Amino acid sequence: MNFLKLKAKNFLSYDKLEFEFKKGVHLVIGENRDSNIAESNGSGKSALFEAIIYVLFGKAFRDIKRRGSAGTGVALEFELNNNHYKFIRYYNHAKYGNRLFIFMNEEQKVFRTKEEQEIFLKRLLPISFKQFISSVIFVQGFPVRISTMSPSELKNFFLEFLNIDFDKILKQVKKDIQQLKYNYKTKLAEYQHILSKLNMVKGKIDLIKEELEKINIKELERLKSHFEEEFKKVDTEIKLIEAKIKKLVEEKATLENEYKRIQTLISQGKCPFCGSKISSEGLACHLKEIKDRLLLINNLLDEYNKEKETLVSSKYGYIDAIKDKQVKIQQYEEKLELLREFENNYQEWEQKAKELEKQINDLEYNLNLLEEFYSELLPSGSIRAFISKQFVDIYNKLLNNILQCLYSELANVKLVYRNNGIEIEGVNYKNLSGGEKRRLDFIFQLAFSDLVYYIFGFKSDLLVFDEIFDNLDLSSSIAIIDFVKSYFGDDKKIYFITHNNDLKTMFDSVIKVVKENGVSKLDLTNYRGV
């Protein structure tokens, strides 16, 4: 959350307030010209940041309306999740009453009901009012110093800080158990269905393999090739005989025409060649030669036709044989393709079965774990103890990171959940001086700020510490300021509210709040960013 600008009218002692947040470590001091006793107290230093709390959460530690005014209005601009927001909250305002207006990227968000607006706020700001004043703006007296807490009080504070609805958690765990049971049952049914499919496909694979083993595919291919070669030979022989037959038929037709022509000439008594008269004996001799040749041709034609008929019969026999072998080969290939398809399906379903088996085992493990967890949480107080222990462990890791940087001699300090309470271990707290306790309290507070980010993912570029230097000597105060500078660098907008003017030189800039005639005003002459 990136804080940008703050404006207010008639808020506490401010009649008008305009403030821009800047990076760096800044000192906020005050001057109360209306009091002869308090130089700084009551000047309006804390009110500057209480306005932020009010506009975000609608809560205040005192009556915020300025006396005699027509109402209070506070506006805050900030960036969050890559969006620009502007909140304007009114209190006892003559026109707007106690309303909150929300603008997102310069467009006003419209809500049908107040409940709808509250839901939006909770989603936008995932932390509570208590968590905000315990991790972003550390208002004076909030949270209660750990040094004053008993183990029971510290545990209660810790649980309040976490703001956990334990009954809701139990209901959610129960709901999760029911969902896991349903998922387990569903996955188990799916797994059993796939196992049934695998058995069916395995049976078909075995049957096809058995059928394929009975087929000698190489012999079928050899026979098909042999019949194709024989077919070609017979077909060639048929063509040769057909050529001979064609030639004989042509010769026969020629001789028959010649025979008819000669008979005509004989009847006229002429030579068939020169047309002169010839004796009938000579013509009869020529006719006999033609008849003898025709008789020979007819005999040859009969012989060739019989041979052709035999060859054609053989040809069709080879065609049938080739088709038979082709059909069998095709049937073999189809069975082989079907086998590959079944084997691929089997592998896919087998892989799916393995995945389901793992999911079922995981579901069963998680279900048993959750049921055991639920049974342990059911007894009164068990869920609070369990969750407290978990978050105390997380908190200790965050705490140790800060102690290593700021207070290495107390690096072993940690919180321990014991006897239904949270105790501080690693230091004799009672033997610490007031300044040492405040210094350690400051570190505890920073760890809570890190815990908010760890749990809720809420990160603020603003940190405000109100009067944390009370009861601290100069060296302890300087140590805290140096730590803040080294720990956060230039990424934060950090403000220390104090009446200790001796620390001015330790800060990047100074904001002075001056109260006169009941009105607080900001002196920003020495205020700048880094």
Short mmCIF file of C-alpha atoms in Angstrom, two decimals:
data_model
loop_
_atom_site.label_atom_id
_atom_site.label_comp_id
_atom_site.label_asym_id
_atom_site.label_seq_id
_atom_site.Cartn_x
_atom_site.Cartn_y
_atom_site.Cartn_z
CA MET A 1 0.00 0.00 0.00
CA ASN A 2 1.57 3.24 -1.18
CA PHE A 3 0.33 6.28 0.77
CA LEU A 4 0.20 9.50 -1.31
CA LYS A 5 -1.82 12.41 0.11
CA LEU A 6 -3.97 13.26 3.12
CA LYS A 7 -6.49 16.08 3.38
CA ALA A 8 -8.87 16.93 6.22
CA LYS A 9 -11.28 19.60 7.36
CA ASN A 10 -12.37 20.15 10.95
CA PHE A 11 -10.54 17.05 12.17
CA LEU A 12 -9.71 17.34 15.91
CA SER A 13 -7.60 20.50 16.29
CA TYR A 14 -7.10 20.96 12.53
CA ASP A 15 -9.47 23.25 10.67
CA LYS A 16 -7.66 22.45 7.43
CA LEU A 17 -5.01 19.84 6.79
CA GLU A 18 -3.06 18.99 3.62
CA PHE A 19 -0.19 16.56 3.76
CA GLU A 20 1.87 14.60 1.23
CA PHE A 21 3.70 11.44 2.30
CA LYS A 22 7.37 11.30 1.37
CA LYS A 23 10.05 8.63 1.52
CA GLY A 24 12.58 8.88 4.28
CA VAL A 25 12.78 8.79 8.07
CA HIS A 26 11.06 11.90 9.40
CA LEU A 27 10.69 13.49 12.84
CA VAL A 28 7.31 14.91 13.91
CA ILE A 29 7.55 17.41 16.76
CA GLY A 30 5.05 19.82 18.18
CA GLU A 31 4.66 23.21 19.82
CA ASN A 32 1.54 23.93 21.86
CA ARG A 33 1.44 27.71 22.23
CA ASP A 34 -1.89 27.46 24.07
CA SER A 35 -0.30 25.76 27.08
CA ASN A 36 2.28 27.07 29.48
CA ILE A 37 2.84 23.57 30.88
CA ALA A 38 2.99 21.28 27.85
CA GLU A 39 5.48 22.38 25.24
CA SER A 40 4.57 19.62 22.78
CA ASN A 41 1.68 17.58 24.18
CA GLY A 42 -1.72 18.42 22.75
CA SER A 43 -0.25 20.19 19.72
CA GLY A 44 -1.86 17.74 17.23
CA LYS A 45 1.10 15.54 16.32
CA SER A 46 -0.77 12.24 16.72
CA ALA A 47 -3.95 13.67 15.18
CA LEU A 48 -2.13 13.96 11.86
CA PHE A 49 -1.96 10.16 11.59
CA GLU A 50 -5.16 9.39 13.46
CA ALA A 51 -6.87 10.89 10.40
CA ILE A 52 -5.51 7.98 8.34
CA ILE A 53 -6.95 5.44 10.76
CA TYR A 54 -10.31 7.19 10.73
CA VAL A 55 -10.65 7.42 6.96
CA LEU A 56 -9.67 3.76 6.44
CA PHE A 57 -11.58 2.12 9.30
CA GLY A 58 -14.10 4.71 10.47
CA LYS A 59 -12.73 4.42 14.01
CA ALA A 60 -11.19 7.00 16.32
CA PHE A 61 -9.77 7.14 19.83
CA ARG A 62 -11.71 10.31 20.69
CA ASP A 63 -14.35 12.66 19.34
CA ILE A 64 -12.82 13.86 16.08
CA LYS A 65 -15.24 16.65 15.13
CA ARG A 66 -13.88 20.12 15.64
CA ARG A 67 -16.11 22.17 17.92
CA GLY A 68 -18.43 24.58 16.17
CA SER A 69 -17.78 23.11 12.71
CA ALA A 70 -20.34 21.92 10.16
CA GLY A 71 -18.83 18.45 10.18
CA THR A 72 -15.60 16.59 9.58
CA GLY A 73 -14.19 15.31 6.28
CA VAL A 74 -11.02 13.32 5.67
CA ALA A 75 -9.62 12.31 2.26
CA LEU A 76 -6.79 9.84 1.70
CA GLU A 77 -5.13 8.97 -1.61
CA PHE A 78 -3.12 5.78 -1.97
CA GLU A 79 -2.07 3.11 -4.46
CA LEU A 80 -2.80 -0.57 -3.97
CA ASN A 81 -2.65 -3.54 -6.36
CA ASN A 82 -1.73 -1.27 -9.29
CA ASN A 83 -4.82 0.90 -8.74
CA HIS A 84 -5.20 4.46 -7.50
CA TYR A 85 -7.72 4.97 -4.69
CA LYS A 86 -9.21 7.95 -2.97
CA PHE A 87 -11.26 7.51 0.23
CA ILE A 88 -13.36 10.40 1.51
CA ARG A 89 -15.04 9.84 4.87
CA TYR A 90 -17.40 12.32 6.53
CA TYR A 91 -18.46 12.56 10.17
CA ASN A 92 -21.51 14.50 11.36
CA HIS A 93 -21.33 16.45 8.13
CA ALA A 94 -24.18 18.86 7.38
CA LYS A 95 -24.55 17.50 3.82
CA TYR A 96 -23.03 14.00 3.76
CA GLY A 97 -23.64 12.77 7.31
CA ASN A 98 -21.39 9.81 8.17
CA ARG A 99 -20.78 8.50 4.65
CA LEU A 100 -17.71 7.03 2.96
CA PHE A 101 -17.02 7.71 -0.72
CA ILE A 102 -14.58 5.47 -2.60
CA PHE A 103 -12.95 6.39 -5.90
CA MET A 104 -10.92 3.87 -7.91
CA ASN A 105 -8.81 5.23 -10.77
CA GLU A 106 -10.80 8.49 -10.55
CA GLU A 107 -14.16 6.72 -10.94
CA GLN A 108 -16.55 6.55 -8.01
CA LYS A 109 -17.44 3.07 -6.81
CA VAL A 110 -21.19 2.70 -6.39
CA PHE A 111 -22.52 0.28 -3.78
CA ARG A 112 -26.16 -0.74 -3.47
CA THR A 113 -25.90 -1.36 0.27
CA LYS A 114 -23.58 -0.59 3.14
CA GLU A 115 -22.90 -4.32 3.50
CA GLU A 116 -21.71 -4.43 -0.12
CA GLN A 117 -19.29 -1.58 0.61
CA GLU A 118 -18.01 -3.40 3.72
CA ILE A 119 -17.32 -6.54 1.66
CA PHE A 120 -15.34 -4.45 -0.84
CA LEU A 121 -13.32 -2.85 1.98
CA LYS A 122 -12.47 -6.20 3.56
CA ARG A 123 -11.24 -7.55 0.23
CA LEU A 124 -9.23 -4.42 -0.49
CA LEU A 125 -7.75 -4.12 3.03
CA PRO A 126 -7.25 -7.66 4.33
CA ILE A 127 -6.14 -6.53 7.81
CA SER A 128 -8.25 -5.36 10.73
CA PHE A 129 -8.18 -2.10 12.66
CA LYS A 130 -6.26 -3.80 15.51
CA GLN A 131 -3.70 -5.24 13.07
CA PHE A 132 -3.28 -1.84 11.39
CA ILE A 133 -2.48 0.00 14.62
CA SER A 134 -0.17 -2.86 15.61
CA SER A 135 1.79 -3.00 12.38
CA VAL A 136 1.53 0.28 10.41
CA ILE A 137 0.62 3.21 12.67
CA PHE A 138 1.79 2.39 16.17
CA VAL A 139 -0.44 4.79 18.07
CA GLN A 140 0.77 5.69 21.54
CA GLY A 141 -0.39 2.97 23.93
CA PHE A 142 -1.35 0.56 21.11
CA PRO A 143 -0.50 -2.21 21.22
CA VAL A 144 -0.03 -2.67 24.95
CA ARG A 145 3.67 -3.08 25.67
CA ILE A 146 4.69 -6.69 25.90
CA SER A 147 6.77 -5.89 28.95
CA THR A 148 3.56 -5.30 30.89
CA MET A 149 1.79 -8.48 29.73
CA SER A 150 1.39 -11.77 31.60
CA PRO A 151 1.65 -15.04 29.56
CA SER A 152 -2.14 -15.21 29.45
CA GLU A 153 -2.46 -11.59 28.33
CA LEU A 154 0.22 -12.04 25.70
CA LYS A 155 -1.57 -15.12 24.34
CA ASN A 156 -4.87 -13.25 24.21
CA PHE A 157 -3.22 -10.29 22.50
CA PHE A 158 -1.60 -12.62 20.00
CA LEU A 159 -4.94 -14.26 19.19
CA GLU A 160 -6.69 -10.89 18.95
CA PHE A 161 -3.95 -9.69 16.63
CA LEU A 162 -4.41 -12.73 14.37
CA ASN A 163 -8.16 -11.96 14.33
CA ILE A 164 -9.04 -15.57 13.55
CA ASP A 165 -12.58 -16.94 13.59
CA PHE A 166 -11.86 -20.34 15.12
CA ASP A 167 -15.42 -21.63 14.74
CA LYS A 168 -15.24 -20.73 11.08
CA ILE A 169 -11.99 -22.67 10.78
CA LEU A 170 -13.56 -25.76 12.36
CA LYS A 171 -16.52 -25.51 10.00
CA GLN A 172 -14.17 -25.09 7.05
CA VAL A 173 -12.08 -28.09 8.13
CA LYS A 174 -15.26 -30.16 8.42
CA LYS A 175 -16.36 -28.94 5.01
CA ASP A 176 -12.92 -29.79 3.59
CA ILE A 177 -13.19 -33.30 5.04
CA GLN A 178 -16.56 -33.79 3.34
CA GLN A 179 -15.15 -32.49 0.07
CA LEU A 180 -12.14 -34.81 0.36
CA LYS A 181 -14.44 -37.76 1.00
CA TYR A 182 -16.48 -36.88 -2.07
CA ASN A 183 -13.33 -36.45 -4.18
CA TYR A 184 -11.96 -39.74 -2.85
CA LYS A 185 -15.19 -41.58 -3.69
CA THR A 186 -15.35 -39.99 -7.16
CA LYS A 187 -11.72 -40.77 -7.98
CA LEU A 188 -12.05 -44.32 -6.65
CA ALA A 189 -15.10 -44.94 -8.89
CA GLU A 190 -13.21 -43.50 -11.87
CA TYR A 191 -10.20 -45.68 -11.02
CA GLN A 192 -12.32 -48.84 -10.83
CA HIS A 193 -13.98 -47.96 -14.14
CA ILE A 194 -10.60 -47.59 -15.81
CA LEU A 195 -9.40 -50.88 -14.30
CA SER A 196 -12.47 -52.55 -15.84
CA LYS A 197 -11.59 -50.99 -19.19
CA LEU A 198 -8.00 -52.16 -18.87
CA ASN A 199 -9.12 -55.74 -18.24
CA MET A 200 -11.47 -55.61 -21.24
CA VAL A 201 -8.81 -54.15 -23.54
CA LYS A 202 -6.21 -56.63 -22.25
CA GLY A 203 -8.57 -59.48 -23.20
CA LYS A 204 -9.00 -58.07 -26.70
CA ILE A 205 -5.24 -57.58 -27.09
CA ASP A 206 -4.58 -61.21 -26.11
CA LEU A 207 -7.27 -62.47 -28.52
CA ILE A 208 -5.91 -60.45 -31.46
CA LYS A 209 -2.36 -61.58 -30.73
CA GLU A 210 -3.55 -65.19 -30.68
CA GLU A 211 -5.29 -64.73 -34.05
CA LEU A 212 -2.23 -63.02 -35.55
CA GLU A 213 0.05 -65.82 -34.42
CA LYS A 214 -2.03 -68.28 -36.48
CA ILE A 215 -1.46 -66.24 -39.64
CA ASN A 216 1.79 -66.79 -41.57
CA ILE A 217 1.98 -63.33 -43.08
CA LYS A 218 5.32 -64.01 -44.81
CA GLU A 219 3.88 -67.09 -46.56
CA LEU A 220 0.81 -65.11 -47.61
CA GLU A 221 2.99 -62.36 -49.07
CA ARG A 222 5.19 -64.96 -50.82
CA LEU A 223 2.19 -66.71 -52.38
CA LYS A 224 0.63 -63.44 -53.45
CA SER A 225 3.88 -62.43 -55.13
CA HIS A 226 4.16 -65.86 -56.80
CA PHE A 227 0.60 -65.72 -58.14
CA GLU A 228 1.19 -62.20 -59.44
CA GLU A 229 4.26 -63.43 -61.37
CA GLU A 230 2.34 -66.42 -62.77
CA PHE A 231 -0.52 -64.11 -63.71
CA LYS A 232 1.88 -61.93 -65.71
CA LYS A 233 3.28 -64.96 -67.55
CA VAL A 234 -0.18 -66.30 -68.45
CA ASP A 235 -1.35 -62.86 -69.49
CA THR A 236 1.69 -62.54 -71.78
CA GLU A 237 1.02 -65.97 -73.33
CA ILE A 238 -2.64 -65.08 -73.89
CA LYS A 239 -1.62 -61.91 -75.73
CA LEU A 240 0.78 -63.88 -77.94
CA ILE A 241 -1.92 -66.44 -78.82
CA GLU A 242 -4.45 -63.68 -79.45
CA ALA A 243 -1.96 -62.12 -81.89
CA LYS A 244 -1.61 -65.46 -83.70
CA ILE A 245 -5.37 -65.95 -83.80
CA LYS A 246 -5.86 -62.43 -85.16
CA LYS A 247 -3.33 -63.09 -87.93
CA LEU A 248 -4.96 -66.41 -88.87
CA VAL A 249 -8.44 -64.86 -88.85
CA GLU A 250 -7.24 -62.12 -91.19
CA GLU A 251 -5.64 -64.71 -93.48
CA LYS A 252 -8.79 -66.84 -93.40
CA ALA A 253 -10.95 -63.86 -94.40
CA THR A 254 -8.60 -63.10 -97.30
CA LEU A 255 -8.63 -66.73 -98.52
CA GLU A 256 -12.43 -66.94 -98.27
CA ASN A 257 -12.80 -63.83 -100.40
CA GLU A 258 -10.28 -65.20 -102.88
CA TYR A 259 -12.16 -68.50 -102.94
CA LYS A 260 -15.42 -66.74 -103.83
CA ARG A 261 -13.77 -64.65 -106.53
CA ILE A 262 -12.19 -67.72 -108.19
CA GLN A 263 -15.50 -69.53 -108.16
CA THR A 264 -17.05 -66.61 -110.02
CA LEU A 265 -14.30 -66.61 -112.65
CA ILE A 266 -14.55 -70.35 -113.08
CA SER A 267 -18.18 -69.96 -113.82
CA GLN A 268 -17.13 -67.46 -116.53
CA GLY A 269 -14.19 -69.67 -117.71
CA LYS A 270 -11.57 -66.96 -117.06
CA CYS A 271 -8.15 -67.08 -115.39
CA PRO A 272 -8.36 -65.60 -111.94
CA PHE A 273 -5.01 -63.86 -112.49
CA CYS A 274 -4.91 -62.60 -116.09
CA GLY A 275 -8.55 -62.86 -117.12
CA SER A 276 -7.85 -65.05 -120.16
CA LYS A 277 -9.74 -68.26 -120.70
CA ILE A 278 -8.48 -71.20 -118.73
CA SER A 279 -9.37 -74.83 -118.41
CA SER A 280 -11.62 -75.87 -115.49
CA GLU A 281 -9.00 -78.42 -114.35
CA GLY A 282 -6.45 -75.67 -113.54
CA LEU A 283 -8.98 -73.64 -111.63
CA ALA A 284 -10.11 -76.61 -109.61
CA CYS A 285 -6.51 -77.30 -108.61
CA HIS A 286 -6.14 -73.71 -107.34
CA LEU A 287 -9.38 -73.91 -105.39
CA LYS A 288 -8.18 -77.10 -103.72
CA GLU A 289 -5.03 -75.36 -102.52
CA ILE A 290 -7.17 -72.58 -100.94
CA LYS A 291 -9.48 -75.09 -99.29
CA ASP A 292 -6.52 -77.02 -97.89
CA ARG A 293 -5.07 -73.82 -96.45
CA LEU A 294 -8.44 -72.84 -94.94
CA LEU A 295 -8.76 -76.26 -93.38
CA LEU A 296 -5.30 -75.88 -91.82
CA ILE A 297 -6.19 -72.40 -90.55
CA ASN A 298 -9.40 -73.67 -88.96
CA ASN A 299 -7.50 -76.46 -87.27
CA LEU A 300 -4.92 -73.99 -85.97
CA LEU A 301 -7.67 -71.63 -84.78
CA ASP A 302 -9.34 -74.45 -82.88
CA GLU A 303 -6.03 -75.38 -81.29
CA TYR A 304 -5.17 -71.79 -80.39
CA ASN A 305 -8.65 -71.07 -78.97
CA LYS A 306 -8.48 -74.16 -76.79
CA GLU A 307 -5.03 -73.13 -75.54
CA LYS A 308 -6.31 -69.57 -74.93
CA GLU A 309 -9.33 -70.90 -73.04
CA THR A 310 -7.02 -72.92 -70.80
CA LEU A 311 -4.78 -69.90 -70.23
CA VAL A 312 -7.74 -67.59 -69.49
CA SER A 313 -9.04 -70.11 -67.00
CA SER A 314 -5.60 -70.16 -65.35
CA LYS A 315 -5.52 -66.35 -65.44
CA TYR A 316 -8.81 -66.05 -63.54
CA GLY A 317 -7.60 -68.70 -61.16
CA TYR A 318 -4.55 -66.59 -60.39
CA ILE A 319 -6.73 -63.48 -60.03
CA ASP A 320 -8.91 -65.27 -57.46
CA ALA A 321 -5.83 -66.57 -55.67
CA ILE A 322 -4.28 -63.08 -55.59
CA LYS A 323 -7.53 -61.57 -54.26
CA ASP A 324 -7.76 -64.28 -51.62
CA LYS A 325 -4.23 -63.63 -50.41
CA GLN A 326 -4.78 -59.84 -50.59
CA VAL A 327 -7.92 -60.11 -48.46
CA LYS A 328 -6.10 -62.23 -45.89
CA ILE A 329 -3.14 -59.84 -45.83
CA GLN A 330 -5.52 -56.88 -45.45
CA GLN A 331 -7.34 -58.66 -42.62
CA TYR A 332 -3.97 -59.25 -40.97
CA GLU A 333 -3.02 -55.57 -41.32
CA GLU A 334 -6.41 -54.46 -39.98
CA LYS A 335 -6.00 -56.74 -36.97
CA LEU A 336 -2.47 -55.40 -36.50
CA GLU A 337 -3.73 -51.79 -36.65
CA LEU A 338 -6.50 -52.65 -34.22
CA LEU A 339 -3.90 -54.22 -31.93
CA ARG A 340 -1.80 -51.03 -32.02
CA GLU A 341 -4.89 -48.94 -31.26
CA PHE A 342 -5.83 -51.15 -28.30
CA GLU A 343 -2.23 -51.12 -27.04
CA ASN A 344 -2.12 -47.30 -27.25
CA ASN A 345 -5.44 -47.09 -25.42
CA TYR A 346 -4.14 -49.54 -22.86
CA GLN A 347 -1.02 -47.43 -22.26
CA GLU A 348 -3.08 -44.21 -21.93
CA TRP A 349 -5.54 -45.81 -19.51
CA GLU A 350 -2.72 -47.48 -17.63
CA GLN A 351 -1.05 -44.07 -17.20
CA LYS A 352 -4.39 -42.57 -16.17
CA ALA A 353 -4.85 -45.41 -13.68
CA LYS A 354 -1.41 -44.69 -12.19
CA GLU A 355 -2.23 -40.99 -11.89
CA LEU A 356 -5.57 -41.77 -10.28
CA GLU A 357 -3.92 -44.24 -7.93
CA LYS A 358 -1.52 -41.51 -6.80
CA GLN A 359 -4.38 -39.00 -6.44
CA ILE A 360 -6.38 -41.53 -4.43
CA ASN A 361 -3.40 -42.23 -2.16
CA ASP A 362 -2.85 -38.49 -1.69
CA LEU A 363 -6.54 -37.93 -0.98
CA GLU A 364 -6.57 -40.80 1.48
CA TYR A 365 -3.45 -39.45 3.21
CA ASN A 366 -4.83 -35.89 3.38
CA LEU A 367 -8.22 -37.15 4.50
CA ASN A 368 -6.71 -39.18 7.35
CA LEU A 369 -4.50 -36.25 8.28
CA LEU A 370 -7.40 -33.79 8.24
CA GLU A 371 -9.69 -36.11 10.20
CA GLU A 372 -6.97 -36.60 12.80
CA PHE A 373 -6.37 -32.85 12.84
CA TYR A 374 -10.11 -32.20 13.24
CA SER A 375 -10.44 -34.68 16.12
CA GLU A 376 -7.53 -32.95 17.90
CA LEU A 377 -9.07 -29.52 17.40
CA LEU A 378 -12.54 -30.42 18.65
CA PRO A 379 -11.79 -30.21 22.39
CA SER A 380 -12.32 -26.73 23.81
CA GLY A 381 -9.28 -24.51 23.36
CA SER A 382 -7.33 -27.05 21.26
CA ILE A 383 -7.70 -25.14 18.02
CA ARG A 384 -6.51 -21.91 19.65
CA ALA A 385 -3.49 -23.66 21.10
CA PHE A 386 -2.65 -25.36 17.81
CA ILE A 387 -2.90 -22.21 15.69
CA SER A 388 -1.10 -20.10 18.30
CA LYS A 389 1.85 -22.51 18.27
CA GLN A 390 2.03 -22.39 14.47
CA PHE A 391 2.06 -18.60 14.28
CA VAL A 392 4.37 -18.21 17.26
CA ASP A 393 6.94 -20.27 15.35
CA ILE A 394 6.53 -18.01 12.31
CA TYR A 395 6.70 -14.90 14.47
CA ASN A 396 9.93 -16.09 16.12
CA LYS A 397 11.66 -16.39 12.74
CA LEU A 398 10.66 -12.84 11.83
CA LEU A 399 11.65 -11.61 15.28
CA ASN A 400 15.06 -13.25 15.08
CA ASN A 401 15.81 -11.51 11.75
CA ILE A 402 15.24 -8.13 13.40
CA LEU A 403 17.11 -8.98 16.62
CA GLN A 404 20.17 -10.04 14.61
CA CYS A 405 20.28 -6.55 13.11
CA LEU A 406 19.24 -4.35 16.01
CA TYR A 407 19.81 -6.20 19.28
CA SER A 408 22.24 -9.03 18.55
CA GLU A 409 23.00 -9.57 22.25
CA LEU A 410 19.37 -10.69 22.64
CA ALA A 411 19.29 -12.76 19.45
CA ASN A 412 18.06 -15.79 21.43
CA VAL A 413 14.89 -14.04 22.61
CA LYS A 414 11.72 -15.73 21.41
CA LEU A 415 8.10 -16.38 22.34
CA VAL A 416 7.16 -19.82 23.66
CA TYR A 417 3.66 -21.26 23.91
CA ARG A 418 3.57 -22.97 27.28
CA ASN A 419 0.87 -23.86 29.84
CA ASN A 420 -1.87 -22.23 27.77
CA GLY A 421 0.03 -18.96 27.64
CA ILE A 422 2.82 -17.25 25.69
CA GLU A 423 6.02 -16.52 27.54
CA ILE A 424 9.17 -14.64 26.61
CA GLU A 425 12.24 -16.85 26.64
CA GLY A 426 15.92 -16.01 26.23
CA VAL A 427 16.01 -12.97 28.51
CA ASN A 428 15.19 -12.12 32.12
CA TYR A 429 12.67 -9.43 31.30
CA LYS A 430 12.39 -8.23 34.90
CA ASN A 431 16.10 -7.39 35.01
CA LEU A 432 15.92 -5.12 31.96
CA SER A 433 15.86 -1.37 32.43
CA GLY A 434 12.88 0.65 31.26
CA GLY A 435 14.82 1.78 28.20
CA GLU A 436 15.87 -1.77 27.36
CA LYS A 437 12.27 -2.96 27.69
CA ARG A 438 11.07 -0.16 25.38
CA ARG A 439 13.78 -1.02 22.89
CA LEU A 440 12.75 -4.69 22.94
CA ASP A 441 9.07 -3.72 22.73
CA PHE A 442 9.88 -1.73 19.59
CA ILE A 443 11.44 -4.82 18.03
CA PHE A 444 8.42 -6.93 18.99
CA GLN A 445 6.20 -4.35 17.28
CA LEU A 446 8.27 -4.46 14.07
CA ALA A 447 8.00 -8.24 14.05
CA PHE A 448 4.21 -7.94 14.22
CA SER A 449 4.40 -5.65 11.20
CA ASP A 450 6.34 -8.34 9.30
CA LEU A 451 3.84 -10.96 10.49
CA VAL A 452 0.97 -9.02 8.90
CA TYR A 453 2.79 -9.13 5.56
CA TYR A 454 3.64 -12.83 5.99
CA ILE A 455 0.06 -13.87 6.79
CA PHE A 456 -2.09 -11.47 4.80
CA GLY A 457 0.29 -10.31 2.08
CA PHE A 458 -0.38 -6.71 3.17
CA LYS A 459 2.64 -4.47 2.78
CA SER A 460 2.62 -0.77 3.60
CA ASP A 461 5.22 1.82 2.64
CA LEU A 462 4.16 3.80 5.73
CA LEU A 463 5.30 3.28 9.33
CA VAL A 464 4.42 5.62 12.18
CA PHE A 465 5.84 5.35 15.70
CA ASP A 466 4.20 7.51 18.35
CA GLU A 467 6.35 8.43 21.36
CA ILE A 468 8.42 5.24 21.29
CA PHE A 469 11.44 7.11 22.67
CA ASP A 470 9.81 7.50 26.10
CA ASN A 471 12.06 6.04 28.84
CA LEU A 472 14.87 5.52 26.32
CA ASP A 473 18.29 7.05 26.79
CA LEU A 474 19.90 8.90 23.91
CA SER A 475 22.06 5.97 22.79
CA SER A 476 19.08 3.57 22.68
CA SER A 477 17.03 6.11 20.73
CA ILE A 478 19.86 6.63 18.24
CA ALA A 479 20.27 2.85 17.91
CA ILE A 480 16.60 2.48 16.96
CA ILE A 481 16.79 5.31 14.40
CA ASP A 482 19.98 3.85 12.87
CA PHE A 483 18.38 0.42 12.72
CA VAL A 484 15.26 1.76 10.98
CA LYS A 485 17.41 3.50 8.38
CA SER A 486 19.55 0.44 7.67
CA TYR A 487 16.69 -2.09 7.91
CA PHE A 488 14.22 -0.28 5.63
CA GLY A 489 16.55 1.80 3.48
CA ASP A 490 14.82 4.45 1.37
CA ASP A 491 11.77 2.34 0.47
CA LYS A 492 9.58 3.42 3.39
CA LYS A 493 7.83 6.57 4.55
CA ILE A 494 8.61 6.48 8.26
CA TYR A 495 7.49 9.03 10.84
CA PHE A 496 8.60 9.23 14.49
CA ILE A 497 6.36 11.33 16.73
CA THR A 498 8.22 12.60 19.76
CA HIS A 499 8.69 15.60 22.04
CA ASN A 500 12.44 14.96 22.14
CA ASN A 501 13.93 17.76 20.05
CA ASP A 502 17.48 16.53 20.69
CA LEU A 503 17.08 13.89 17.98
CA LYS A 504 16.50 16.30 15.08
CA THR A 505 19.87 15.72 13.45
CA MET A 506 19.23 11.96 13.18
CA PHE A 507 16.32 12.39 10.73
CA ASP A 508 16.06 13.15 7.03
CA SER A 509 13.61 15.94 7.70
CA VAL A 510 11.40 17.51 10.39
CA ILE A 511 7.67 18.23 10.50
CA LYS A 512 6.56 20.70 13.12
CA VAL A 513 2.96 20.87 14.35
CA VAL A 514 2.09 24.21 15.88
CA LYS A 515 -1.11 24.73 17.86
CA GLU A 516 -2.27 28.26 18.54
CA ASN A 517 -5.70 29.56 19.52
CA GLY A 518 -6.99 26.00 19.46
CA VAL A 519 -5.96 25.40 15.83
CA SER A 520 -3.15 23.08 14.71
CA LYS A 521 -1.17 23.85 11.60
CA LEU A 522 1.72 22.08 9.88
CA ASP A 523 5.07 23.78 9.48
CA LEU A 524 6.61 21.88 6.52
CA THR A 525 9.52 24.24 5.98
CA ASN A 526 12.05 21.50 6.82
CA TYR A 527 10.01 18.59 5.42
CA ARG A 528 11.39 16.83 2.34
CA GLY A 529 11.72 13.39 0.83
CA VAL A 530 14.84 11.41 0.03
#
